[in-house]
Each structure stands twice: as structure tokens, then as C-alpha cells.
Coordinates of C-alpha atoms in Angstrom, one line a residue:
M1 CA 119.9 158.6 159.3
K2 CA 112.6 159.6 158.4
L3 CA 111.1 158.3 159.3
S4 CA 105.5 158.4 159.1
R5 CA 109.2 160.0 159.5
H6 CA 111.4 157.9 161.5
F7 CA 113.8 160.1 163.8
L8 CA 117.2 159.9 165.1
L9 CA 117.6 158.1 168.2
P10 CA 118.1 159.8 171.2
A11 CA 121.7 161.2 171.6
A12 CA 121.8 159.3 175.3
L13 CA 122.3 156.2 173.0
L14 CA 125.9 155.7 172.3
V15 CA 125.5 156.7 168.6
L16 CA 127.6 153.3 167.6
A17 CA 126.3 151.1 169.8
A18 CA 122.9 150.8 171.1
R19 CA 121.8 147.4 171.9
P20 CA 118.6 145.6 170.1
A21 CA 115.6 146.8 172.0
I22 CA 112.7 144.4 171.1
A23 CA 112.9 140.9 169.1
D24 CA 111.8 139.8 165.8
G25 CA 110.6 143.5 164.6
G26 CA 108.1 144.2 167.0
V27 CA 107.8 148.0 168.5
V28 CA 105.2 147.9 172.0
G29 CA 102.7 150.6 170.9
R30 CA 103.1 150.8 167.0
P31 CA 99.8 151.1 165.3
T32 CA 99.3 148.1 163.1
Y33 CA 99.9 148.3 159.4
R34 CA 96.9 148.2 156.7
R35 CA 97.9 148.0 153.2
P36 CA 97.7 151.2 151.3
A37 CA 94.8 151.1 148.6
Q38 CA 96.7 151.8 145.3
L39 CA 98.7 148.0 146.5
Q40 CA 95.1 146.4 147.3
Q41 CA 93.6 146.3 143.6
P42 CA 93.1 143.4 141.5
I43 CA 95.4 142.8 138.7
A44 CA 93.9 142.0 135.0
P45 CA 94.9 138.9 133.4
T46 CA 97.5 140.2 131.5
A47 CA 101.5 140.8 131.1
A48 CA 101.1 144.6 130.9
A49 CA 98.5 144.8 134.0
H50 CA 101.0 142.5 136.1
L51 CA 104.1 144.6 134.9
S52 CA 102.2 148.1 135.7
T53 CA 101.5 146.6 139.0
A54 CA 104.8 145.6 140.0
Q55 CA 105.9 149.2 139.0
L56 CA 103.0 151.2 140.9
A57 CA 104.5 148.9 143.7
L58 CA 108.3 149.8 143.3
Q59 CA 107.0 153.9 143.0
T60 CA 105.3 152.9 146.4
A61 CA 108.4 151.5 148.1
L62 CA 110.6 154.4 146.6
D63 CA 107.9 157.3 147.8
A64 CA 108.4 155.6 151.6
M65 CA 112.4 155.5 151.0
E66 CA 112.2 159.1 150.0
T67 CA 110.7 160.4 152.9
F68 CA 114.2 159.2 155.0
A69 CA 116.1 162.1 155.4
N70 CA 119.5 161.9 154.8
T71 CA 120.9 161.6 158.6
D72 CA 118.4 158.5 159.0
S73 CA 119.2 156.8 155.8
T74 CA 123.1 157.0 156.4
L75 CA 123.0 157.1 160.5
N76 CA 120.4 154.8 161.4
Y77 CA 120.3 152.1 158.4
G78 CA 123.7 152.2 157.6
G79 CA 123.5 153.4 154.5
Y80 CA 121.8 150.9 152.7
F81 CA 118.4 152.2 152.6
A82 CA 120.1 155.1 149.9
R83 CA 121.4 152.0 147.7
A84 CA 117.7 150.4 147.9
K85 CA 116.5 153.2 146.1
E86 CA 119.3 153.5 143.8
D87 CA 118.3 149.7 142.9
A88 CA 114.8 150.2 143.1
T89 CA 115.2 153.3 140.4
N90 CA 117.1 151.1 138.0
A91 CA 114.5 148.1 138.7
K92 CA 111.6 150.8 137.4
I93 CA 113.5 151.2 134.3
A94 CA 113.8 147.8 133.8
L95 CA 110.1 147.4 133.9
T96 CA 109.7 150.6 131.8
E97 CA 111.8 148.7 129.3
A98 CA 109.4 145.6 129.9
I99 CA 106.5 147.5 129.3
A100 CA 107.8 148.7 126.3
F101 CA 108.7 144.9 125.2
V102 CA 105.3 144.0 126.0
S103 CA 103.9 147.1 123.8
A104 CA 106.1 145.7 120.9
H105 CA 104.9 142.5 121.0
P106 CA 101.4 141.9 122.2
E107 CA 101.4 138.3 121.7
Q108 CA 103.5 138.1 124.8
N109 CA 100.8 140.0 126.4
V110 CA 98.5 136.9 126.7
L111 CA 98.7 134.9 129.6
A112 CA 98.4 130.6 129.1
A113 CA 96.9 128.9 131.5
G114 CA 99.1 127.4 134.6
P115 CA 100.7 125.5 136.1
A116 CA 104.2 127.4 135.8
P117 CA 106.9 125.9 134.0
V118 CA 109.5 124.1 135.5
S119 CA 111.8 126.7 134.6
E120 CA 109.9 129.5 136.9
P121 CA 112.2 131.7 138.6
K122 CA 112.3 131.4 142.3
A123 CA 111.0 134.2 144.5
P124 CA 113.7 135.4 146.7
A125 CA 113.1 136.1 150.4
L126 CA 112.6 139.5 151.0
P127 CA 112.0 141.1 154.9
G128 CA 108.9 140.3 156.3
L129 CA 106.0 142.2 158.5
S130 CA 106.1 140.7 162.4
T131 CA 102.4 139.1 163.4
E132 CA 102.2 142.5 165.8
T133 CA 102.9 145.2 162.8
N134 CA 100.6 143.2 160.2
R135 CA 97.7 142.2 162.4
A136 CA 94.3 142.2 160.6
G137 CA 91.2 144.5 160.9
Q138 CA 93.6 147.8 161.1
P139 CA 91.2 150.8 161.1
L140 CA 91.7 152.9 157.8
G141 CA 93.3 156.3 158.9
I142 CA 96.4 154.7 161.1
P143 CA 99.7 155.9 159.8
S144 CA 102.4 153.7 159.1
S145 CA 106.1 153.6 159.5
N146 CA 107.9 154.2 156.0
E147 CA 110.0 151.1 156.4
V148 CA 106.8 148.8 157.1
T149 CA 105.3 150.6 153.7
A150 CA 108.6 150.6 151.6
V151 CA 109.1 146.5 152.7
D152 CA 105.2 145.7 151.9
A153 CA 104.9 147.5 148.6
L154 CA 108.3 145.4 148.0
Q155 CA 106.2 142.0 148.2
V156 CA 103.6 143.3 146.0
A157 CA 105.9 144.1 143.3
L158 CA 107.4 140.5 143.7
A159 CA 104.1 138.8 143.8
A160 CA 102.7 140.7 140.6
L161 CA 105.9 139.0 138.5
V162 CA 106.0 135.5 140.0
N163 CA 103.8 132.8 139.3
N164 CA 102.0 130.6 141.6
P165 CA 104.2 127.6 141.8
A166 CA 101.6 125.0 142.8
P167 CA 101.3 122.0 140.5
D168 CA 97.5 122.3 140.5
Y169 CA 97.3 125.9 139.9
R170 CA 95.6 126.2 136.3
G171 CA 95.5 130.2 136.4
P172 CA 97.2 132.5 134.2
V173 CA 101.0 132.6 134.2
L174 CA 103.3 135.1 132.8
G175 CA 105.6 134.1 130.3
D176 CA 109.4 135.0 130.2
L177 CA 109.3 138.1 128.7
G178 CA 112.4 137.8 126.4
G179 CA 113.9 137.1 129.7
R180 CA 113.3 140.3 131.3
R181 CA 111.0 138.6 134.0
T182 CA 114.0 136.7 135.6
K183 CA 116.3 139.6 135.7
L184 CA 113.1 142.1 137.3
I185 CA 112.3 138.6 140.2
A186 CA 116.5 139.3 140.7
A187 CA 116.4 142.6 140.7
I188 CA 113.6 143.0 143.6
G189 CA 115.6 140.4 145.6
Q190 CA 118.6 142.9 145.7
I191 CA 116.3 145.5 146.7
G192 CA 114.9 143.0 149.4
A193 CA 118.8 142.9 150.4
D194 CA 119.7 145.8 150.6
M195 CA 116.5 147.0 152.5
S196 CA 117.1 143.7 155.1
N197 CA 121.0 145.0 155.4
G198 CA 119.1 148.3 156.6
L199 CA 116.8 147.3 159.0
A200 CA 119.1 144.7 160.6
Y201 CA 121.9 147.7 161.1
H202 CA 118.6 149.4 162.4
K203 CA 118.1 147.2 165.2
Y204 CA 121.5 145.1 166.0
V205 CA 123.9 148.5 165.8
R206 CA 121.8 151.2 166.2
G207 CA 119.3 149.5 168.5
G208 CA 115.8 150.7 166.9
A209 CA 113.1 148.1 165.9
S210 CA 111.0 149.2 163.1
G211 CA 107.8 146.2 162.9
V212 CA 109.7 144.8 159.9
I213 CA 112.4 141.4 160.5
P214 CA 115.4 141.5 158.6
L215 CA 116.3 138.3 156.7
S216 CA 119.6 137.8 158.6
A217 CA 121.3 139.5 161.1
P218 CA 125.1 139.2 160.1
V219 CA 128.0 139.3 163.1
E220 CA 129.7 142.0 161.5
L221 CA 127.5 144.2 159.6
L222 CA 129.5 147.2 158.8
P223 CA 128.2 150.5 156.7
D224 CA 127.4 150.5 153.2
P225 CA 130.9 151.6 151.1
K226 CA 129.1 153.8 149.2
Y227 CA 126.2 155.5 151.2
G228 CA 127.3 154.6 154.9
P229 CA 128.4 156.9 157.6
T230 CA 132.1 157.2 158.2
A231 CA 134.7 158.7 160.6
R232 CA 134.0 162.3 158.9
T233 CA 130.2 161.8 159.4
Y234 CA 130.6 161.6 163.0
L235 CA 133.1 164.8 163.2
T236 CA 131.0 166.7 161.2
F237 CA 127.7 165.8 163.6
A238 CA 129.9 166.5 166.6
A239 CA 130.7 169.8 165.4
Q240 CA 127.4 170.6 164.2
T241 CA 126.3 169.8 167.9
L242 CA 128.9 172.2 169.2
D243 CA 128.4 174.8 167.3
R244 CA 124.6 174.8 168.7
L245 CA 126.2 176.1 172.1
R246 CA 128.5 178.6 170.3
V247 CA 125.7 179.7 168.1
S248 CA 123.5 180.0 171.9
S249 CA 125.9 181.6 173.6
E250 CA 126.2 184.4 170.9
R251 CA 122.8 184.9 171.1
D252 CA 122.6 185.6 174.4
A253 CA 125.7 187.7 175.3
T254 CA 124.3 189.6 178.2
R255 CA 124.5 186.2 179.9
P256 CA 127.3 185.1 178.6
Y257 CA 128.8 181.1 179.2
P258 CA 131.5 180.4 181.7
P259 CA 135.0 181.5 180.0
K260 CA 136.2 178.1 181.1
V261 CA 133.5 176.2 178.8
L262 CA 133.7 178.6 176.3
E263 CA 137.7 178.1 176.0
S264 CA 137.2 174.2 176.1
L265 CA 134.7 174.6 173.3
K266 CA 136.7 176.2 171.4
R267 CA 139.3 174.3 171.6
A268 CA 137.3 171.1 171.0
T269 CA 136.0 173.1 168.0
A270 CA 139.8 173.3 166.9
R271 CA 140.5 169.8 167.6
L272 CA 137.5 168.3 165.4
A273 CA 139.4 170.7 162.4
D274 CA 142.8 168.8 162.8
A275 CA 140.8 165.6 162.9
T276 CA 138.7 166.2 159.4
A277 CA 142.2 167.3 157.8
Y278 CA 144.1 164.0 159.3
L279 CA 141.0 162.4 157.4
E280 CA 142.2 164.5 154.6
T281 CA 146.0 162.5 154.7
H282 CA 144.8 159.5 155.8
P283 CA 141.9 157.8 154.3
E284 CA 142.3 155.1 155.3
A285 CA 141.3 156.0 158.8
D286 CA 137.6 157.3 157.6
A287 CA 136.6 153.6 157.3
L288 CA 134.6 152.2 160.2
K289 CA 136.1 149.1 161.7
P290 CA 134.4 146.0 163.2
G291 CA 134.1 146.1 166.9
P292 CA 134.6 144.9 169.7
A293 CA 136.0 148.4 170.0
G294 CA 139.3 148.7 172.0
P295 CA 140.3 150.9 174.6
E296 CA 138.9 154.4 174.5
P297 CA 141.5 156.6 173.9
S298 CA 140.4 159.0 176.6
S299 CA 138.2 158.2 180.0
V300 CA 135.5 160.7 179.2
R301 CA 131.9 159.7 179.6
R302 CA 128.3 161.6 179.5
A303 CA 126.9 162.8 182.9
R304 CA 123.6 163.1 184.2
A305 CA 122.5 166.6 183.2
P306 CA 120.7 168.3 186.1
S307 CA 116.6 168.2 185.5
F308 CA 115.1 171.5 185.7
S309 CA 111.3 172.8 185.2
P310 CA 110.0 175.7 183.8
K311 CA 110.0 177.4 187.0
D312 CA 113.6 177.2 187.9
D313 CA 115.9 180.1 187.5
F314 CA 118.1 180.7 184.8
Q315 CA 121.0 179.2 186.0
T316 CA 119.5 175.7 186.3
R317 CA 118.1 175.7 182.9
R318 CA 121.2 176.8 181.3
V319 CA 123.6 174.3 183.1
S320 CA 120.6 171.6 182.2
Q321 CA 120.6 172.2 178.5
T322 CA 124.6 172.7 178.5
A323 CA 125.1 169.5 179.6
S324 CA 122.5 167.9 177.5
V325 CA 124.2 169.0 174.2
L326 CA 127.6 168.1 175.6
N327 CA 126.4 164.6 176.2
E328 CA 125.4 164.3 172.7
A329 CA 128.5 165.7 171.2
I330 CA 130.4 162.9 173.5
G331 CA 128.0 160.4 172.3
W332 CA 129.1 160.8 168.9
L333 CA 132.6 159.6 169.1
L334 CA 132.4 157.1 171.7
N335 CA 132.3 153.2 171.1
N336 CA 130.1 150.8 171.9
P337 CA 132.3 148.8 174.9
D338 CA 130.1 145.7 175.2
P339 CA 133.1 143.2 174.5
G340 CA 130.3 141.0 172.3
Y341 CA 129.7 143.9 169.9
R342 CA 130.7 143.6 166.1
G343 CA 129.3 146.4 164.9
P344 CA 130.8 149.8 163.5
V345 CA 133.6 151.5 165.3
L346 CA 135.4 154.5 165.3
G347 CA 139.6 154.3 165.7
D348 CA 141.5 157.1 167.4
L349 CA 141.8 159.0 164.5
G350 CA 145.8 159.9 164.9
G351 CA 145.0 160.3 168.4
H352 CA 142.6 163.3 167.7
R353 CA 139.2 161.6 168.8
G354 CA 140.6 161.1 172.8
K355 CA 141.3 164.8 172.2
I356 CA 138.2 166.1 170.9
L357 CA 136.7 164.1 174.2
D358 CA 139.2 165.8 176.2
E359 CA 137.8 169.0 175.4
I360 CA 134.3 167.9 175.9
G361 CA 134.6 166.6 179.3
Q362 CA 136.2 169.5 180.3
A363 CA 133.4 171.5 179.0
L364 CA 130.8 169.4 180.7
T365 CA 133.0 169.1 183.9
D366 CA 132.9 173.1 183.8
T367 CA 129.4 173.4 183.1
L368 CA 128.6 171.3 186.3
A369 CA 131.0 173.0 188.5
D370 CA 128.7 176.1 187.4
Y371 CA 125.5 174.7 188.9
R372 CA 124.9 175.7 192.4
G373 CA 121.8 173.5 192.9
P374 CA 118.8 174.4 194.6
A375 CA 119.1 177.3 197.8
P376 CA 120.0 175.8 201.0
A377 CA 116.7 175.4 203.2
P378 CA 116.7 178.7 206.0
R379 CA 118.0 177.0 209.7
G380 CA 115.4 176.0 211.7
T381 CA 113.5 174.5 209.1
R382 CA 112.6 170.8 208.4
T383 CA 113.5 169.1 205.5
P384 CA 109.9 167.5 204.4
A385 CA 110.1 163.8 203.9
P386 CA 110.0 162.1 200.7

């Protein structure tokens, strides 16, 4: 839900379900972060320079967030990064207006000496970088994750707009810019809250780790109501997953899939269409509910696919690859069974979800039944010890 561009979590994880992988945002093996050069430039002591720095930093954050494809933003981050992009775009417009205000009121461009006034707006808390992520001395040229870049750029934008609150500070301080600076600081705080929710969703719902520490971890963190995933999202991805098998079967018509598997796939696809039609008439069922999940409407679970190597025969490779895809399709529709889980869960969708799982499960059973395993050793030979 880019993610460098961040990837979707493997389908072997429950799509609605994974537990946190690493505490406090740390990521094993992740390269340490070095702030981009454009965010390290000194700021001239004028209001226009501070606003321009904030504008550049916000654009850097937006560029990082733009690299997240819709799938990653929606599924992995609960849609919260899409909301952060919307709020950052609005904040950039407000910054442009503030720059125009200073241009029209040159007396506002000259900064007085500190300390900052008692009415100085308080800097809102933003997501932070973990010690492992932000370690000093990182060589140049090491790519960083886009989540880290976006959060760091947001911190630079905020720092450019907030005055030093120390009572003994005597450097330049920004004025209120016609009331605009307080609003800009609040706008950046809102972007930070959006990103924090997205990072917490990625960590506590999706089981991912980004190298960024969210502000909080809500017990019941549901997707963003405007941009986040819904039941329809998961039905769509399950349908697209099954469609890969259909295309594969049509492409290799000389060696078709077993008839039982194809029939189960057809029935599962029809059930998915029925579930989607059900959402049209029952829009309330589209919203994901907070866990824990109730009893699942089907006993189907993923099954281990046989491993294979390039030297194995066609049947072994076909069975393994087909089972992997079917496991992925099942994963889109399963809820997290942990009793302590409070993240989003799918409902039974009018009974359709259990029927879909039953059909995909039957296809998986028939696929594995078609696997005969390695040929038995000739009589009189001795199986080597492991």
C-alpha cells in the first residue's frame, strides 16, 4: 500500500493480520540515513528565506510520498499517507500565500532579535527517526527509505517556522506573518499526525518496520475513512490474484491445469463477483471493523506449497507456483486470529466470504492432490542418510 519504493508485505502474511516485526521502528540491516543535501543548506536571517526553506522541505516530503504507489499507500499504510499528501499539498499552497504576504509587506521580512515572544506557537510533536536509522557518519550515496525522507523533511519544514524557545536566545526570530505562521505550524503538525497514523498502521497492523517511530500506537487503528482499504479492496486483490492463474492456464493451453482446479477457480471468481454485488446493496459492509475477529466463516487456511528447483519437472513447478498463488488469494481474505488483535477485520460479507474461501481452498486441495512427489527409488537401492 512504495516504497526507495517500499514493497507490499509477502502474501504469506495475513493481509489484515501481521504482528510487529521489530520494536521502536528499527529495521535490521537498513542503511543509516543521511539528510538530503537540499535540506542541509543554511537559512538566511529573513522571513522569506525561512518560508522558502519550509516550502522546499515540504516539496521533498511530497516527492518522497509520491513514490508510494496506491497499493502501498492504501494497504500497507491504511491510506494515511494519501491523506498526508493531501494535507502537505494544502500546506504548500498556504506557504506560497505566506511568501506573497511577505513580498507585499517587506517590513515583515526583517527578523527582530530574540528571545521569542511568550505567544510563540508550540512546536507539535512529529514522528521520529530511530537511533539505528539516524546514526551519524553515514557515507554519501546510500539510498534511504521514502518514509524516513518524508518524516525528516517534515521536521526540517517545522524547524524553519518555529523560533528557538530558549529564554537566553538572542538570534533572529520570525514574526506572526499576519497570523499565517501559527496556521502553518498547525498544518505541519497535522501532516505529522497523518504520517504517524500511517506508520503505526504499517507497524502494528501490517507487521512492517520502517525505521521511523510513530507518535503513538492506537489500540484500535482503523484505515483512513477516505483513502484507506475497504472490503472491496481485498475482494479486488483476491480476484486479481486468481486472474493470474486464469491467464497462465490460457497461455499454456497444451498443458492445462487439472479440470477440478479450473472449475473451483471459476466458482471462486463467480463468488467474488457475488460479494462485490452484495457490497453495492449493502455499503455498510464495505467498512472494515476493529478486531478481534470472530469465528472465521470457513475452515480454509493456507497450505505449504512443495518446494522446487529449476531442475524439477514441469508438474512440480506448476503445482508449487499454483499453490503459492492460491495461498496468496486466501491471505487476502483471512483475518488475524490473535485474540488480542484490535486492528481492522473483514466481515462475512453476507456469507460470501466463507464461500469464496471454500472454493479457493478446494482449488488448493485439488492442486496439491495432483502432486505425486519425487519418483520412488528403484528397489534394492538404499536411501542416503540425511
